[in-house]
Coordinates of C-alpha atoms and ligand atoms in Angstrom, one line a residue:
M1 CA 1.5 2.1 -11.1
N2 CA 4.5 2.8 -8.9
I3 CA 7.5 3.9 -10.9
Y4 CA 10.0 2.9 -8.2
C5 CA 8.6 -0.7 -8.1
D6 CA 8.6 -0.7 -11.9
K7 CA 12.2 0.4 -12.1
S8 CA 13.3 -2.2 -9.5
K9 CA 11.1 -4.9 -11.1
L10 CA 9.2 -5.4 -7.9
N11 CA 5.6 -6.6 -7.8
P12 CA 3.7 -4.0 -5.7
L13 CA 1.1 -6.6 -4.9
K14 CA 3.6 -8.9 -3.3
L15 CA 5.4 -6.4 -1.0
P16 CA 5.4 -6.7 2.7
R17 CA 3.3 -4.1 4.5
H18 CA 5.6 -3.8 7.5
I19 CA 9.4 -4.5 7.5
G20 CA 11.5 -4.8 10.7
I21 CA 15.3 -4.6 10.4
V22 CA 18.0 -5.4 13.0
M23 CA 20.7 -3.2 11.7
D24 CA 23.7 -5.1 12.9
G25 CA 27.4 -5.1 12.0
N26 CA 28.5 -1.4 12.4
G27 CA 31.3 -2.2 14.7
R28 CA 32.7 -5.0 12.6
W29 CA 32.5 -2.8 9.5
A30 CA 34.6 -0.2 11.2
S31 CA 37.1 -2.7 12.6
K32 CA 37.7 -4.2 9.1
K33 CA 38.6 -0.7 7.9
H34 CA 40.8 0.0 11.0
L35 CA 38.4 2.7 12.0
P36 CA 36.8 3.5 15.5
R37 CA 33.4 1.8 16.0
I38 CA 31.6 5.1 15.9
A39 CA 32.6 5.4 12.2
G40 CA 30.6 2.3 11.5
H41 CA 27.6 3.8 13.3
R42 CA 28.0 7.0 11.3
K43 CA 28.0 5.1 8.0
G44 CA 25.0 3.1 9.4
V45 CA 23.0 6.3 9.7
E46 CA 23.6 7.0 6.0
R47 CA 22.1 3.6 5.2
V48 CA 19.1 4.4 7.4
Q49 CA 18.4 7.5 5.2
E50 CA 18.8 5.5 2.0
I51 CA 16.7 2.5 3.0
T52 CA 14.0 4.7 4.6
E53 CA 13.6 6.8 1.4
F54 CA 13.4 3.7 -0.8
C55 CA 10.8 2.0 1.4
G56 CA 8.7 5.1 1.3
N57 CA 9.0 5.3 -2.4
I58 CA 7.9 1.7 -3.2
G59 CA 4.9 2.0 -0.9
I60 CA 5.9 0.1 2.3
E61 CA 3.4 1.0 5.0
A62 CA 5.7 0.7 8.0
L63 CA 9.4 0.3 8.6
T64 CA 10.7 -0.5 12.1
L65 CA 14.4 -0.1 12.6
F66 CA 16.3 -1.4 15.6
A67 CA 18.7 1.4 16.4
F68 CA 19.6 0.8 20.1
S69 CA 18.6 -2.0 22.3
D70 CA 17.8 -2.0 26.0
E71 CA 20.8 -4.3 26.3
N72 CA 23.1 -1.8 24.4
W73 CA 23.2 0.4 27.5
R74 CA 25.7 -2.1 28.7
R75 CA 28.3 -0.9 26.1
P76 CA 31.2 1.3 27.0
E77 CA 30.1 4.8 28.0
E78 CA 32.1 6.3 25.1
E79 CA 30.3 4.2 22.5
V80 CA 26.8 4.9 24.0
G81 CA 27.6 8.6 24.1
G82 CA 28.8 8.5 20.5
I83 CA 25.6 6.8 19.4
M84 CA 23.4 9.2 21.3
G85 CA 25.3 12.1 19.6
L86 CA 24.6 10.6 16.2
L87 CA 20.9 10.2 17.1
R88 CA 20.7 13.9 18.1
W89 CA 22.4 14.9 14.8
Y90 CA 20.1 12.6 12.8
I91 CA 16.8 13.8 14.2
R92 CA 17.8 17.5 13.9
K93 CA 19.0 17.1 10.4
E94 CA 16.1 14.9 9.2
H95 CA 13.3 16.7 11.1
K96 CA 12.3 18.8 8.1
R97 CA 12.7 16.1 5.5
I98 CA 10.8 13.5 7.4
T99 CA 8.0 15.9 8.1
E100 CA 7.8 17.2 4.5
N101 CA 8.0 13.7 3.0
N102 CA 4.7 12.8 4.8
V103 CA 6.4 10.2 6.9
R104 CA 4.8 9.3 10.3
F105 CA 7.7 9.1 12.9
R106 CA 7.5 7.2 16.1
V107 CA 10.0 5.8 18.7
I108 CA 9.3 2.6 20.5
G109 CA 11.1 1.5 23.6
D110 CA 11.7 2.8 27.1
R111 CA 12.5 6.4 26.3
R112 CA 12.7 7.3 30.0
K113 CA 16.3 6.2 29.9
L114 CA 17.2 8.7 27.2
S115 CA 18.4 12.1 28.0
S116 CA 15.8 14.9 28.2
D117 CA 17.0 16.8 25.1
I118 CA 16.8 13.7 23.0
I119 CA 13.3 13.0 24.4
E120 CA 12.3 16.5 23.4
L121 CA 13.7 16.1 19.9
I122 CA 11.8 12.8 19.4
S123 CA 8.5 14.1 20.8
A124 CA 8.7 17.2 18.6
L125 CA 9.2 15.0 15.5
E126 CA 6.4 12.6 16.5
K127 CA 4.1 15.6 17.1
D128 CA 4.9 17.3 13.8
T129 CA 4.4 14.1 11.8
Y130 CA 1.4 12.8 13.7
H131 CA -1.1 13.9 11.0
N132 CA 1.1 12.7 8.1
T133 CA -0.4 9.9 6.0
G134 CA 2.6 8.2 4.4
M135 CA 4.9 5.5 5.7
H136 CA 5.3 4.9 9.4
L137 CA 9.0 5.2 10.3
C138 CA 9.3 3.5 13.7
V139 CA 12.7 3.6 15.4
A140 CA 13.3 1.1 18.2
L141 CA 15.5 3.0 20.8
S142 CA 16.3 1.8 24.2
Y143 CA 14.0 -1.0 23.1
G144 CA 13.6 -4.6 24.3
S145 CA 10.7 -6.8 23.5
H146 CA 10.5 -8.2 27.1
G147 CA 10.2 -4.6 28.4
E148 CA 7.5 -3.7 25.9
I149 CA 5.5 -6.8 26.7
L150 CA 5.8 -6.1 30.5
R151 CA 4.6 -2.5 29.9
A152 CA 1.6 -3.8 28.0
V153 CA 0.8 -6.2 30.8
R154 CA 0.9 -3.4 33.3
K155 CA -1.4 -1.3 31.2
I156 CA -3.9 -4.1 30.9
V157 CA -3.8 -4.8 34.7
E158 CA -4.6 -1.1 35.3
K159 CA -7.6 -1.3 32.9
V160 CA -8.8 -4.4 34.8
K161 CA -8.3 -2.7 38.2
E162 CA -10.4 0.3 36.9
N163 CA -13.1 -2.2 35.7
L164 CA -12.6 -0.9 32.1
I165 CA -12.2 -4.5 31.0
Y166 CA -12.7 -8.0 32.5
P167 CA -9.9 -10.6 32.4
D168 CA -11.9 -12.7 30.0
D169 CA -12.0 -9.8 27.6
I170 CA -8.3 -9.8 27.1
D171 CA -7.6 -11.0 23.6
E172 CA -4.9 -10.5 21.0
Q173 CA -6.4 -7.2 19.8
I174 CA -6.5 -5.7 23.3
F175 CA -3.0 -6.9 24.0
E176 CA -1.7 -5.5 20.7
S177 CA -3.3 -2.2 21.4
C178 CA -1.1 -1.9 24.5
L179 CA 2.1 -2.6 22.7
D180 CA 4.4 0.2 21.5
T181 CA 3.7 -0.9 17.9
Q182 CA -0.1 -0.3 18.3
G183 CA -1.8 0.8 15.2
L184 CA 1.0 -0.4 12.8
P185 CA 0.3 -3.1 10.3
P186 CA 1.3 -6.7 11.2
L187 CA 5.1 -7.4 10.8
D188 CA 5.5 -9.3 7.5
M189 CA 9.2 -9.3 7.0
F190 CA 12.2 -9.5 9.4
I191 CA 15.7 -8.7 8.2
R192 CA 18.9 -9.1 10.2
T193 CA 22.3 -8.1 8.7
S194 CA 25.8 -9.2 9.6
G195 CA 25.4 -12.9 9.7
E196 CA 24.0 -13.2 13.3
Y197 CA 21.2 -15.7 13.5
R198 CA 19.2 -14.4 16.5
V199 CA 16.5 -11.9 17.1
S200 CA 18.0 -10.3 20.2
N201 CA 14.8 -9.2 22.0
F202 CA 13.3 -7.5 18.9
L203 CA 9.5 -7.5 18.4
L204 CA 9.0 -11.0 19.8
W205 CA 5.2 -10.8 19.9
Q206 CA 5.1 -9.2 16.4
L207 CA 7.4 -11.8 14.8
A208 CA 4.8 -14.6 15.2
Y209 CA 4.2 -14.9 11.4
A210 CA 6.9 -12.7 9.9
E211 CA 9.1 -14.1 7.1
L212 CA 12.7 -14.2 8.4
F213 CA 15.7 -13.1 6.4
F214 CA 19.2 -13.4 7.8
N215 CA 22.1 -12.2 5.6
E216 CA 25.8 -11.7 5.8
V217 CA 26.1 -8.1 4.7
L218 CA 27.2 -5.7 7.4
W219 CA 24.6 -2.9 8.0
P220 CA 26.9 -0.1 6.6
D221 CA 27.1 -2.0 3.4
F222 CA 23.4 -2.8 3.2
D223 CA 22.1 -0.9 0.2
T224 CA 18.9 -0.6 -1.9
E225 CA 20.2 -3.3 -4.2
K226 CA 20.4 -5.8 -1.4
L227 CA 17.0 -4.9 -0.1
I228 CA 15.5 -5.3 -3.6
E229 CA 17.0 -8.8 -3.8
L230 CA 15.4 -9.7 -0.4
L231 CA 12.1 -8.2 -1.4
K232 CA 12.1 -10.4 -4.5
Q233 CA 12.8 -13.5 -2.3
Y234 CA 9.9 -12.4 0.0
S235 CA 7.5 -12.2 -3.0
L236 CA 8.2 -15.9 -3.8
R237 CA 7.5 -17.1 -0.3
E238 CA 4.2 -18.7 0.4
R239 CA 2.6 -17.4 3.6
R240 CA 0.2 -20.1 4.8
F241 CA -0.8 -18.9 8.3
G242 CA -1.6 -22.5 9.3
M243 CA -3.6 -23.3 6.1
T244 CA -2.8 -25.8 3.4
P245 CA -1.2 -24.7 0.1
E246 CA -4.5 -25.5 -1.6
Q247 CA -6.5 -23.2 0.7
V248 CA -3.9 -20.5 0.2
S249 CA -4.2 -20.6 -3.6
L250 CA -8.0 -20.6 -3.4
K251 CA -7.8 -17.5 -1.2
Q252 CA -5.4 -15.8 -3.6
N253 CA -7.7 -16.6 -6.6
E254 CA -10.7 -15.2 -4.7
S255 CA -8.9 -12.0 -3.9
A256 CA -7.7 -11.7 -7.5
I257 CA -11.3 -12.0 -8.7
Y258 CA -12.3 -9.4 -6.1
L259 CA -9.6 -7.0 -7.2
K260 CA -10.6 -7.3 -10.9
R261 CA -14.2 -6.3 -10.1
Ligands
IPE1 C1 24.6 -2.5 15.4 O1 26.0 -2.6 15.2 C2 24.3 -1.1 16.0 C3 24.0 -1.2 17.5 C4 23.9 -2.2 18.2 C5 23.9 0.1 18.1 P1 27.0 -3.2 16.3 O2 27.6 -2.1 17.0 O3 26.3 -4.2 17.1 O4 28.1 -3.9 15.4 P2 28.8 -5.2 15.6 O5 27.8 -6.3 15.8 O6 29.7 -5.0 16.9 O7 29.7 -5.4 14.4
IPE2 C1 21.0 -5.8 18.2 O1 22.3 -5.8 17.9 C2 20.5 -4.4 18.5 C3 20.7 -3.5 17.4 C4 21.0 -3.7 16.1 C5 20.4 -2.1 17.7 P1 23.4 -6.3 19.0 O2 24.7 -6.3 18.3 O3 23.3 -5.5 20.2 O4 22.9 -7.7 19.4 P2 23.6 -8.9 20.1 O5 23.9 -8.5 21.5 O6 24.9 -9.2 19.4 O7 22.7 -10.1 20.0
MG3 MG1 26.1 -6.2 16.9

């Protein structure tokens, strides 16, 4: 029994294995309060800590957070610099806690565009948490799904050129093993805050059968209560993967019998 699920009245058997969140609305949160945009990003980082801890406690296997997109490099230099500063601060401050909490940390995206000291901080945390066995915390940084897919295609072409695989061998499994998210469980749940109804180049391949949740809350206001509410909605959704409702309930009954054994 998981006491955190119990306290939040969540059914541990109906939780997503992997949640992806587009943490949007930091700038609007700050503007509403007549604060500079960076104040919204700062508050956003506090929410990252809260949501990450909660997801780990209830037994989520992987959490992927969209922190900075490939397209966000187009923002004013001052804002990009401010976000990078927050990132440094976050990794330095959280290194010990993430490592000791058994979290497995990874960054996905084109890290070559990040400054060398940030790359070092990230690599050190990835290395120190590599053998951890708890939740995967995956931060999408300088990330764009198109770029990720193209990198995967290049890796596959190299393998073909080296005669390690034949073109006919290329299947979903091989393709997924070349994505930045390789080894993570399938994405079950997608959340975007701030009332924007788009995916903005986030995990396009992985979203194929995820349940989508768009909500109006600005990310700096997105708390554990809100996540619990969405998780309850998730638990009521019927995921059919192309099958009929009858087939789905038959499968559920079968696995219930199997679990009872
Ligand atoms: C999301 O908040 C954080 C990043 C993209 C880095 P925004 O900065 O996009 O906030 P809004 O959408 O302008 O309110
Ligand atoms: C998406 O938010 C990226 C992150 C949350 C990090 P944006 O605010 O950059 O997305 P668009 O440009 O409005 O679609
Ligand atoms: Mg935005």
